[in-house]
């Protein structure tokens, strides 16, 4: 479980993790239903790098449900960011050394600017983005934030 699920089984949100691992097709069905209702067909899935296989399964299941969904994931953004770094700053040791932190901040910005942000329950990373979006929306825009447990209709105790 490494990063994303490292607190299992202590946290109630582990039900979400278990659902995603064991039945990604149900996870995908609920996500695509919500997004279709909101007329959203471009998705970015942010997750810790050690969950790349799980995220790839989500992408596969979402696109299997409906090919009109464009699903981008961390590995897509990571390749683009690394290509830009290599092209523009090939010898910058700071960027090489801190690439993981820079990538995490890049993902936070992608999520911050989204029309809809579905946050992972009990994730401080997601919680920080949610708080920024709430503060920004109070003055500037109408962006929506939802908890993943509500989207998946899971009761967390």
Short mmCIF file of N, CA and C in Angstrom, two decimals:
data_model
loop_
_atom_site.label_atom_id
_atom_site.label_comp_id
_atom_site.label_asym_id
_atom_site.label_seq_id
_atom_site.Cartn_x
_atom_site.Cartn_y
_atom_site.Cartn_z
N UNK A 1 0.81 -1.21 0.00
CA UNK A 1 0.00 0.00 0.00
C UNK A 1 0.85 1.27 0.00
N UNK A 2 2.05 1.19 0.47
CA UNK A 2 3.01 2.29 0.49
C UNK A 2 2.37 3.62 0.87
N UNK A 3 2.37 4.62 -0.02
CA UNK A 3 1.96 5.97 0.35
C UNK A 3 0.45 6.12 0.53
N UNK A 4 -0.31 5.89 -0.54
CA UNK A 4 -1.74 6.17 -0.53
C UNK A 4 -2.46 5.37 0.55
N UNK A 5 -2.12 4.12 0.70
CA UNK A 5 -2.82 3.27 1.64
C UNK A 5 -2.03 2.92 2.88
N UNK A 6 -0.98 3.68 3.18
CA UNK A 6 -0.10 3.27 4.28
C UNK A 6 -0.76 3.33 5.65
N UNK A 7 -1.83 4.08 5.79
CA UNK A 7 -2.49 4.18 7.08
C UNK A 7 -3.58 3.12 7.28
N UNK A 8 -3.83 2.34 6.27
CA UNK A 8 -4.82 1.26 6.40
C UNK A 8 -4.28 0.23 7.37
N UNK A 9 -5.06 -0.39 8.17
CA UNK A 9 -6.52 -0.29 8.27
C UNK A 9 -7.00 0.70 9.33
N UNK A 10 -6.17 1.64 9.74
CA UNK A 10 -6.54 2.57 10.81
C UNK A 10 -7.60 3.59 10.40
N UNK A 11 -7.64 3.97 9.15
CA UNK A 11 -8.52 5.06 8.72
C UNK A 11 -9.79 4.52 8.08
N UNK A 12 -10.91 5.18 8.33
CA UNK A 12 -12.17 4.78 7.69
C UNK A 12 -12.11 4.87 6.16
N UNK A 13 -11.30 5.78 5.63
CA UNK A 13 -11.24 5.96 4.18
C UNK A 13 -10.60 4.78 3.45
N UNK A 14 -10.13 3.81 4.18
CA UNK A 14 -9.53 2.63 3.54
C UNK A 14 -10.55 1.84 2.72
N UNK A 15 -11.84 2.05 2.99
CA UNK A 15 -12.88 1.44 2.17
C UNK A 15 -12.73 1.90 0.72
N UNK A 16 -12.38 3.16 0.54
CA UNK A 16 -12.19 3.71 -0.81
C UNK A 16 -11.00 3.03 -1.48
N UNK A 17 -9.91 2.92 -0.76
CA UNK A 17 -8.70 2.29 -1.29
C UNK A 17 -8.99 0.85 -1.70
N UNK A 18 -9.70 0.14 -0.83
CA UNK A 18 -10.03 -1.26 -1.10
C UNK A 18 -10.92 -1.38 -2.35
N UNK A 19 -11.92 -0.51 -2.46
CA UNK A 19 -12.80 -0.54 -3.64
C UNK A 19 -12.00 -0.29 -4.91
N UNK A 20 -11.11 0.69 -4.89
CA UNK A 20 -10.31 1.01 -6.06
C UNK A 20 -9.38 -0.11 -6.49
N UNK A 21 -8.81 -0.80 -5.52
CA UNK A 21 -7.89 -1.90 -5.82
C UNK A 21 -8.64 -3.14 -6.30
N UNK A 22 -9.70 -3.49 -5.58
CA UNK A 22 -10.39 -4.76 -5.86
C UNK A 22 -11.39 -4.69 -7.00
N UNK A 23 -12.05 -3.55 -7.16
CA UNK A 23 -13.07 -3.43 -8.21
C UNK A 23 -12.97 -2.06 -8.90
N UNK A 24 -11.91 -1.86 -9.68
CA UNK A 24 -11.75 -0.56 -10.34
C UNK A 24 -12.90 -0.25 -11.31
N UNK A 25 -13.58 -1.29 -11.80
CA UNK A 25 -14.70 -1.04 -12.72
C UNK A 25 -15.86 -0.34 -12.01
N UNK A 26 -16.13 -0.66 -10.75
CA UNK A 26 -17.19 0.02 -9.99
C UNK A 26 -16.77 1.45 -9.71
N UNK A 27 -15.55 1.63 -9.33
CA UNK A 27 -14.96 2.95 -9.11
C UNK A 27 -15.16 3.80 -10.37
N UNK A 28 -14.81 3.25 -11.52
CA UNK A 28 -14.91 3.96 -12.79
C UNK A 28 -16.36 4.27 -13.15
N UNK A 29 -17.27 3.33 -12.91
CA UNK A 29 -18.69 3.55 -13.22
C UNK A 29 -19.24 4.75 -12.46
N UNK A 30 -18.93 4.84 -11.19
CA UNK A 30 -19.46 5.93 -10.37
C UNK A 30 -18.84 7.27 -10.76
N UNK A 31 -17.57 7.27 -11.07
CA UNK A 31 -16.90 8.51 -11.49
C UNK A 31 -17.45 8.98 -12.83
N UNK A 32 -17.56 8.07 -13.80
CA UNK A 32 -18.03 8.48 -15.13
C UNK A 32 -19.49 8.91 -15.10
N UNK A 33 -20.29 8.32 -14.26
CA UNK A 33 -21.70 8.74 -14.13
C UNK A 33 -21.76 10.19 -13.68
N UNK A 34 -21.02 10.52 -12.64
CA UNK A 34 -21.00 11.90 -12.13
C UNK A 34 -20.48 12.87 -13.19
N UNK A 35 -19.37 12.53 -13.81
CA UNK A 35 -18.77 13.43 -14.79
C UNK A 35 -19.66 13.63 -16.01
N UNK A 36 -20.33 12.58 -16.44
CA UNK A 36 -21.26 12.70 -17.57
C UNK A 36 -22.39 13.65 -17.21
N UNK A 37 -22.93 13.52 -16.00
CA UNK A 37 -24.00 14.43 -15.54
C UNK A 37 -23.54 15.88 -15.53
N UNK A 38 -22.26 16.10 -15.28
CA UNK A 38 -21.72 17.45 -15.22
C UNK A 38 -21.11 17.90 -16.55
N UNK A 39 -21.24 17.05 -17.56
CA UNK A 39 -20.71 17.34 -18.89
C UNK A 39 -19.20 17.60 -18.86
N UNK A 40 -18.50 16.77 -18.11
CA UNK A 40 -17.04 16.85 -18.00
C UNK A 40 -16.48 15.57 -18.60
N UNK A 41 -15.60 15.72 -19.59
CA UNK A 41 -15.06 14.54 -20.27
C UNK A 41 -13.53 14.52 -20.32
N UNK A 42 -12.91 15.47 -19.64
CA UNK A 42 -11.45 15.47 -19.51
C UNK A 42 -11.14 15.27 -18.03
N UNK A 43 -10.31 14.28 -17.76
CA UNK A 43 -10.03 13.88 -16.38
C UNK A 43 -8.52 13.84 -16.17
N UNK A 44 -8.10 14.36 -15.02
CA UNK A 44 -6.72 14.18 -14.59
C UNK A 44 -6.77 13.46 -13.25
N UNK A 45 -6.09 12.34 -13.15
CA UNK A 45 -6.05 11.57 -11.91
C UNK A 45 -4.68 11.75 -11.27
N UNK A 46 -4.67 12.43 -10.13
CA UNK A 46 -3.43 12.62 -9.37
C UNK A 46 -3.38 11.58 -8.26
N UNK A 47 -2.25 10.95 -8.12
CA UNK A 47 -2.06 9.95 -7.07
C UNK A 47 -0.56 9.79 -6.83
N UNK A 48 -0.19 9.26 -5.67
CA UNK A 48 1.23 9.01 -5.43
C UNK A 48 1.83 8.12 -6.52
N UNK A 49 3.09 8.34 -6.88
CA UNK A 49 3.73 7.55 -7.94
C UNK A 49 3.67 6.05 -7.73
N UNK A 50 3.67 5.60 -6.48
CA UNK A 50 3.64 4.15 -6.25
C UNK A 50 2.27 3.54 -6.54
N UNK A 51 1.31 4.36 -6.91
CA UNK A 51 -0.02 3.87 -7.26
C UNK A 51 -0.27 3.92 -8.77
N UNK A 52 0.79 3.99 -9.56
CA UNK A 52 0.67 4.10 -11.02
C UNK A 52 -0.13 2.96 -11.63
N UNK A 53 0.04 1.75 -11.14
CA UNK A 53 -0.70 0.60 -11.69
C UNK A 53 -2.20 0.74 -11.40
N UNK A 54 -2.54 1.13 -10.19
CA UNK A 54 -3.95 1.33 -9.82
C UNK A 54 -4.57 2.42 -10.68
N UNK A 55 -3.86 3.52 -10.85
CA UNK A 55 -4.35 4.63 -11.66
C UNK A 55 -4.49 4.21 -13.13
N UNK A 56 -3.57 3.42 -13.63
CA UNK A 56 -3.68 2.91 -15.00
C UNK A 56 -4.93 2.04 -15.14
N UNK A 57 -5.25 1.26 -14.12
CA UNK A 57 -6.48 0.46 -14.14
C UNK A 57 -7.72 1.36 -14.18
N UNK A 58 -7.70 2.45 -13.40
CA UNK A 58 -8.83 3.39 -13.44
C UNK A 58 -8.99 3.97 -14.84
N UNK A 59 -7.88 4.38 -15.43
CA UNK A 59 -7.93 4.96 -16.78
C UNK A 59 -8.53 3.96 -17.76
N UNK A 60 -8.05 2.74 -17.72
CA UNK A 60 -8.55 1.68 -18.60
C UNK A 60 -10.05 1.49 -18.42
N UNK A 61 -10.50 1.38 -17.18
CA UNK A 61 -11.92 1.13 -16.90
C UNK A 61 -12.79 2.31 -17.31
N UNK A 62 -12.32 3.53 -17.10
CA UNK A 62 -13.08 4.72 -17.50
C UNK A 62 -13.22 4.77 -19.01
N UNK A 63 -12.14 4.54 -19.74
CA UNK A 63 -12.19 4.59 -21.20
C UNK A 63 -12.96 3.41 -21.77
N UNK A 64 -13.00 2.31 -21.06
CA UNK A 64 -13.80 1.16 -21.49
C UNK A 64 -15.29 1.49 -21.40
N UNK A 65 -15.67 2.26 -20.40
CA UNK A 65 -17.07 2.67 -20.24
C UNK A 65 -17.47 3.61 -21.36
N UNK A 66 -16.60 4.58 -21.65
CA UNK A 66 -16.91 5.55 -22.71
C UNK A 66 -15.61 6.14 -23.24
N UNK A 67 -15.34 5.89 -24.49
CA UNK A 67 -14.08 6.33 -25.12
C UNK A 67 -13.98 7.84 -25.25
N UNK A 68 -15.09 8.56 -25.08
CA UNK A 68 -15.01 10.02 -25.20
C UNK A 68 -14.31 10.68 -24.01
N UNK A 69 -14.08 9.92 -22.94
CA UNK A 69 -13.34 10.45 -21.80
C UNK A 69 -11.85 10.50 -22.14
N UNK A 70 -11.28 11.67 -21.98
CA UNK A 70 -9.83 11.83 -22.12
C UNK A 70 -9.26 11.77 -20.71
N UNK A 71 -8.51 10.74 -20.43
CA UNK A 71 -7.99 10.52 -19.08
C UNK A 71 -6.47 10.67 -19.08
N UNK A 72 -6.01 11.66 -18.35
CA UNK A 72 -4.57 11.87 -18.18
C UNK A 72 -4.21 11.54 -16.73
N UNK A 73 -3.02 11.03 -16.56
CA UNK A 73 -2.57 10.61 -15.23
C UNK A 73 -1.17 11.16 -14.96
N UNK A 74 -0.70 10.90 -13.77
CA UNK A 74 0.60 11.42 -13.35
C UNK A 74 1.74 11.10 -14.29
N UNK A 75 1.77 9.89 -14.83
CA UNK A 75 2.88 9.54 -15.72
C UNK A 75 2.87 10.41 -16.98
N UNK A 76 1.69 10.82 -17.44
CA UNK A 76 1.60 11.71 -18.60
C UNK A 76 2.21 13.07 -18.27
N UNK A 77 1.81 13.63 -17.14
CA UNK A 77 2.32 14.93 -16.72
C UNK A 77 3.81 14.86 -16.40
N UNK A 78 4.22 13.77 -15.80
CA UNK A 78 5.63 13.60 -15.44
C UNK A 78 6.52 13.58 -16.69
N UNK A 79 6.09 12.88 -17.72
CA UNK A 79 6.86 12.84 -18.98
C UNK A 79 6.98 14.23 -19.59
N UNK A 80 5.88 14.97 -19.60
CA UNK A 80 5.90 16.32 -20.15
C UNK A 80 6.81 17.24 -19.34
N UNK A 81 6.68 17.18 -18.03
CA UNK A 81 7.50 18.02 -17.16
C UNK A 81 8.98 17.68 -17.31
N UNK A 82 9.30 16.41 -17.37
CA UNK A 82 10.70 15.99 -17.53
C UNK A 82 11.25 16.41 -18.89
N UNK A 83 10.43 16.30 -19.93
CA UNK A 83 10.87 16.73 -21.27
C UNK A 83 11.17 18.23 -21.28
N UNK A 84 10.31 19.01 -20.63
CA UNK A 84 10.54 20.46 -20.57
C UNK A 84 11.79 20.78 -19.75
N UNK A 85 11.96 20.08 -18.64
CA UNK A 85 13.15 20.30 -17.81
C UNK A 85 14.41 19.98 -18.60
N UNK A 86 14.41 18.85 -19.29
CA UNK A 86 15.58 18.43 -20.07
C UNK A 86 15.90 19.40 -21.19
N UNK A 87 14.87 19.94 -21.81
CA UNK A 87 15.06 20.87 -22.92
C UNK A 87 15.52 22.25 -22.43
N UNK A 88 14.86 22.77 -21.42
CA UNK A 88 15.12 24.14 -20.98
C UNK A 88 16.24 24.26 -19.95
N UNK A 89 16.36 23.26 -19.09
CA UNK A 89 17.35 23.32 -18.00
C UNK A 89 18.07 21.98 -17.86
N UNK A 90 18.76 21.54 -18.90
CA UNK A 90 19.36 20.19 -18.88
C UNK A 90 20.42 19.99 -17.81
N UNK A 91 21.07 21.05 -17.39
CA UNK A 91 22.17 20.90 -16.43
C UNK A 91 21.84 21.42 -15.03
N UNK A 92 20.59 21.67 -14.77
CA UNK A 92 20.20 22.23 -13.48
C UNK A 92 20.09 21.12 -12.44
N UNK A 93 21.05 21.05 -11.55
CA UNK A 93 21.06 19.99 -10.54
C UNK A 93 19.93 20.17 -9.52
N UNK A 94 19.53 21.41 -9.27
CA UNK A 94 18.43 21.64 -8.33
C UNK A 94 17.15 21.00 -8.83
N UNK A 95 16.83 21.22 -10.11
CA UNK A 95 15.61 20.65 -10.67
C UNK A 95 15.67 19.12 -10.70
N UNK A 96 16.83 18.59 -11.00
CA UNK A 96 16.98 17.13 -11.00
C UNK A 96 16.79 16.57 -9.59
N UNK A 97 17.41 17.21 -8.62
CA UNK A 97 17.36 16.74 -7.24
C UNK A 97 15.96 16.84 -6.65
N UNK A 98 15.24 17.88 -6.99
CA UNK A 98 13.93 18.14 -6.39
C UNK A 98 12.76 17.87 -7.34
N UNK A 99 13.00 17.05 -8.34
CA UNK A 99 11.97 16.79 -9.35
C UNK A 99 10.67 16.28 -8.73
N UNK A 100 10.75 15.37 -7.76
CA UNK A 100 9.53 14.82 -7.16
C UNK A 100 8.69 15.89 -6.48
N UNK A 101 9.33 16.81 -5.77
CA UNK A 101 8.60 17.90 -5.13
C UNK A 101 7.99 18.85 -6.16
N UNK A 102 8.76 19.15 -7.18
CA UNK A 102 8.26 20.03 -8.25
C UNK A 102 7.08 19.37 -8.95
N UNK A 103 7.18 18.08 -9.18
CA UNK A 103 6.08 17.36 -9.82
C UNK A 103 4.83 17.38 -8.95
N UNK A 104 4.98 17.20 -7.66
CA UNK A 104 3.84 17.23 -6.75
C UNK A 104 3.15 18.59 -6.77
N UNK A 105 3.94 19.65 -6.78
CA UNK A 105 3.38 21.00 -6.85
C UNK A 105 2.67 21.21 -8.19
N UNK A 106 3.25 20.68 -9.26
CA UNK A 106 2.61 20.77 -10.58
C UNK A 106 1.25 20.09 -10.56
N UNK A 107 1.19 18.89 -9.97
CA UNK A 107 -0.10 18.20 -9.87
C UNK A 107 -1.10 18.99 -9.02
N UNK A 108 -0.62 19.61 -7.96
CA UNK A 108 -1.52 20.43 -7.14
C UNK A 108 -2.10 21.57 -7.97
N UNK A 109 -1.29 22.18 -8.81
CA UNK A 109 -1.78 23.28 -9.65
C UNK A 109 -2.80 22.78 -10.67
N UNK A 110 -2.55 21.62 -11.25
CA UNK A 110 -3.52 21.04 -12.19
C UNK A 110 -4.85 20.85 -11.48
N UNK A 111 -4.81 20.27 -10.30
CA UNK A 111 -6.04 20.02 -9.53
C UNK A 111 -6.70 21.33 -9.09
N UNK A 112 -5.89 22.29 -8.68
CA UNK A 112 -6.42 23.58 -8.23
C UNK A 112 -7.24 24.26 -9.32
N UNK A 113 -6.77 24.18 -10.55
CA UNK A 113 -7.42 24.89 -11.65
C UNK A 113 -8.55 24.10 -12.32
N UNK A 114 -8.86 22.94 -11.83
CA UNK A 114 -9.90 22.12 -12.47
C UNK A 114 -11.30 22.66 -12.19
N UNK A 115 -12.22 22.31 -13.06
CA UNK A 115 -13.63 22.68 -12.89
C UNK A 115 -14.22 21.96 -11.69
N UNK A 116 -13.88 20.70 -11.55
CA UNK A 116 -14.36 19.86 -10.46
C UNK A 116 -13.17 19.15 -9.84
N UNK A 117 -13.08 19.21 -8.53
CA UNK A 117 -12.00 18.51 -7.82
C UNK A 117 -12.63 17.48 -6.89
N UNK A 118 -12.31 16.23 -7.13
CA UNK A 118 -12.77 15.15 -6.27
C UNK A 118 -11.59 14.75 -5.40
N UNK A 119 -11.70 15.06 -4.13
CA UNK A 119 -10.55 14.85 -3.24
C UNK A 119 -10.63 13.53 -2.52
N UNK A 120 -9.46 12.99 -2.24
CA UNK A 120 -9.36 11.77 -1.45
C UNK A 120 -9.62 12.11 0.02
N UNK A 121 -10.57 11.42 0.61
CA UNK A 121 -10.88 11.63 2.02
C UNK A 121 -9.63 11.37 2.87
N UNK A 122 -9.41 12.17 3.85
CA UNK A 122 -8.32 12.07 4.83
C UNK A 122 -6.94 12.29 4.24
N UNK A 123 -6.85 12.77 3.01
CA UNK A 123 -5.56 13.09 2.41
C UNK A 123 -5.23 14.55 2.69
N UNK A 124 -4.12 14.81 3.34
CA UNK A 124 -3.73 16.20 3.59
C UNK A 124 -3.39 16.90 2.28
N UNK A 125 -2.82 16.18 1.33
CA UNK A 125 -2.49 16.74 0.02
C UNK A 125 -3.77 17.25 -0.65
N UNK A 126 -4.79 16.39 -0.70
CA UNK A 126 -6.07 16.77 -1.29
C UNK A 126 -6.76 17.86 -0.46
N UNK A 127 -6.65 17.74 0.85
CA UNK A 127 -7.27 18.73 1.73
C UNK A 127 -6.70 20.12 1.52
N UNK A 128 -5.40 20.21 1.29
CA UNK A 128 -4.77 21.50 1.03
C UNK A 128 -5.30 22.12 -0.26
N UNK A 129 -5.45 21.31 -1.28
CA UNK A 129 -5.98 21.82 -2.56
C UNK A 129 -7.42 22.29 -2.36
N UNK A 130 -8.20 21.50 -1.64
CA UNK A 130 -9.60 21.86 -1.37
C UNK A 130 -9.67 23.22 -0.68
N UNK A 131 -8.84 23.43 0.34
CA UNK A 131 -8.86 24.70 1.07
C UNK A 131 -8.47 25.87 0.17
N UNK A 132 -7.48 25.68 -0.68
CA UNK A 132 -7.08 26.73 -1.62
C UNK A 132 -8.21 27.05 -2.58
N UNK A 133 -8.89 26.01 -3.06
CA UNK A 133 -10.00 26.21 -4.00
C UNK A 133 -11.16 26.94 -3.34
N UNK A 134 -11.45 26.61 -2.10
CA UNK A 134 -12.52 27.29 -1.37
C UNK A 134 -12.18 28.77 -1.20
N UNK A 135 -10.96 29.06 -0.79
CA UNK A 135 -10.53 30.45 -0.61
C UNK A 135 -10.57 31.22 -1.93
N UNK A 136 -10.11 30.60 -3.00
CA UNK A 136 -10.11 31.24 -4.31
C UNK A 136 -11.53 31.47 -4.81
N UNK A 137 -12.39 30.48 -4.66
CA UNK A 137 -13.77 30.57 -5.16
C UNK A 137 -14.55 31.66 -4.44
N UNK A 138 -14.23 31.93 -3.20
CA UNK A 138 -14.93 32.97 -2.45
C UNK A 138 -14.79 34.33 -3.12
N UNK A 139 -13.71 34.54 -3.83
CA UNK A 139 -13.45 35.82 -4.48
C UNK A 139 -13.53 35.80 -6.00
N UNK A 140 -13.28 34.64 -6.62
CA UNK A 140 -12.98 34.65 -8.04
C UNK A 140 -13.78 33.73 -8.95
N UNK A 141 -14.21 32.60 -8.48
CA UNK A 141 -14.82 31.66 -9.42
C UNK A 141 -15.76 30.72 -8.70
N UNK A 142 -16.38 29.87 -9.48
CA UNK A 142 -17.25 28.85 -8.91
C UNK A 142 -16.70 27.50 -9.29
N UNK A 143 -15.85 26.99 -8.47
CA UNK A 143 -15.31 25.66 -8.69
C UNK A 143 -15.93 24.73 -7.66
N UNK A 144 -16.10 23.49 -8.04
CA UNK A 144 -16.78 22.53 -7.18
C UNK A 144 -15.78 21.55 -6.57
N UNK A 145 -16.01 21.22 -5.31
CA UNK A 145 -15.19 20.26 -4.58
C UNK A 145 -16.09 19.16 -4.04
N UNK A 146 -15.70 17.92 -4.22
CA UNK A 146 -16.44 16.79 -3.68
C UNK A 146 -15.48 15.82 -3.01
N UNK A 147 -15.99 15.10 -2.02
CA UNK A 147 -15.21 14.04 -1.39
C UNK A 147 -15.42 12.76 -2.18
N UNK A 148 -14.37 12.01 -2.36
CA UNK A 148 -14.44 10.76 -3.11
C UNK A 148 -15.43 9.79 -2.48
N UNK A 149 -15.52 9.76 -1.15
CA UNK A 149 -16.46 8.85 -0.49
C UNK A 149 -17.90 9.15 -0.90
N UNK A 150 -18.24 10.43 -1.10
CA UNK A 150 -19.60 10.79 -1.52
C UNK A 150 -19.85 10.38 -2.96
N UNK A 151 -18.86 10.57 -3.82
CA UNK A 151 -19.00 10.18 -5.22
C UNK A 151 -19.21 8.67 -5.32
N UNK A 152 -18.48 7.93 -4.50
CA UNK A 152 -18.56 6.47 -4.53
C UNK A 152 -19.69 5.93 -3.67
N UNK A 153 -20.40 6.82 -2.97
CA UNK A 153 -21.51 6.46 -2.09
C UNK A 153 -21.07 5.46 -1.02
N UNK A 154 -19.95 5.79 -0.38
CA UNK A 154 -19.42 4.95 0.71
C UNK A 154 -19.58 5.69 2.02
N UNK A 155 -20.09 5.02 3.01
CA UNK A 155 -20.20 5.59 4.35
C UNK A 155 -18.90 5.32 5.09
N UNK A 156 -18.29 6.38 5.57
CA UNK A 156 -17.05 6.24 6.32
C UNK A 156 -17.36 6.45 7.80
N UNK A 157 -16.96 5.50 8.62
CA UNK A 157 -17.24 5.59 10.07
C UNK A 157 -16.10 6.24 10.80
#
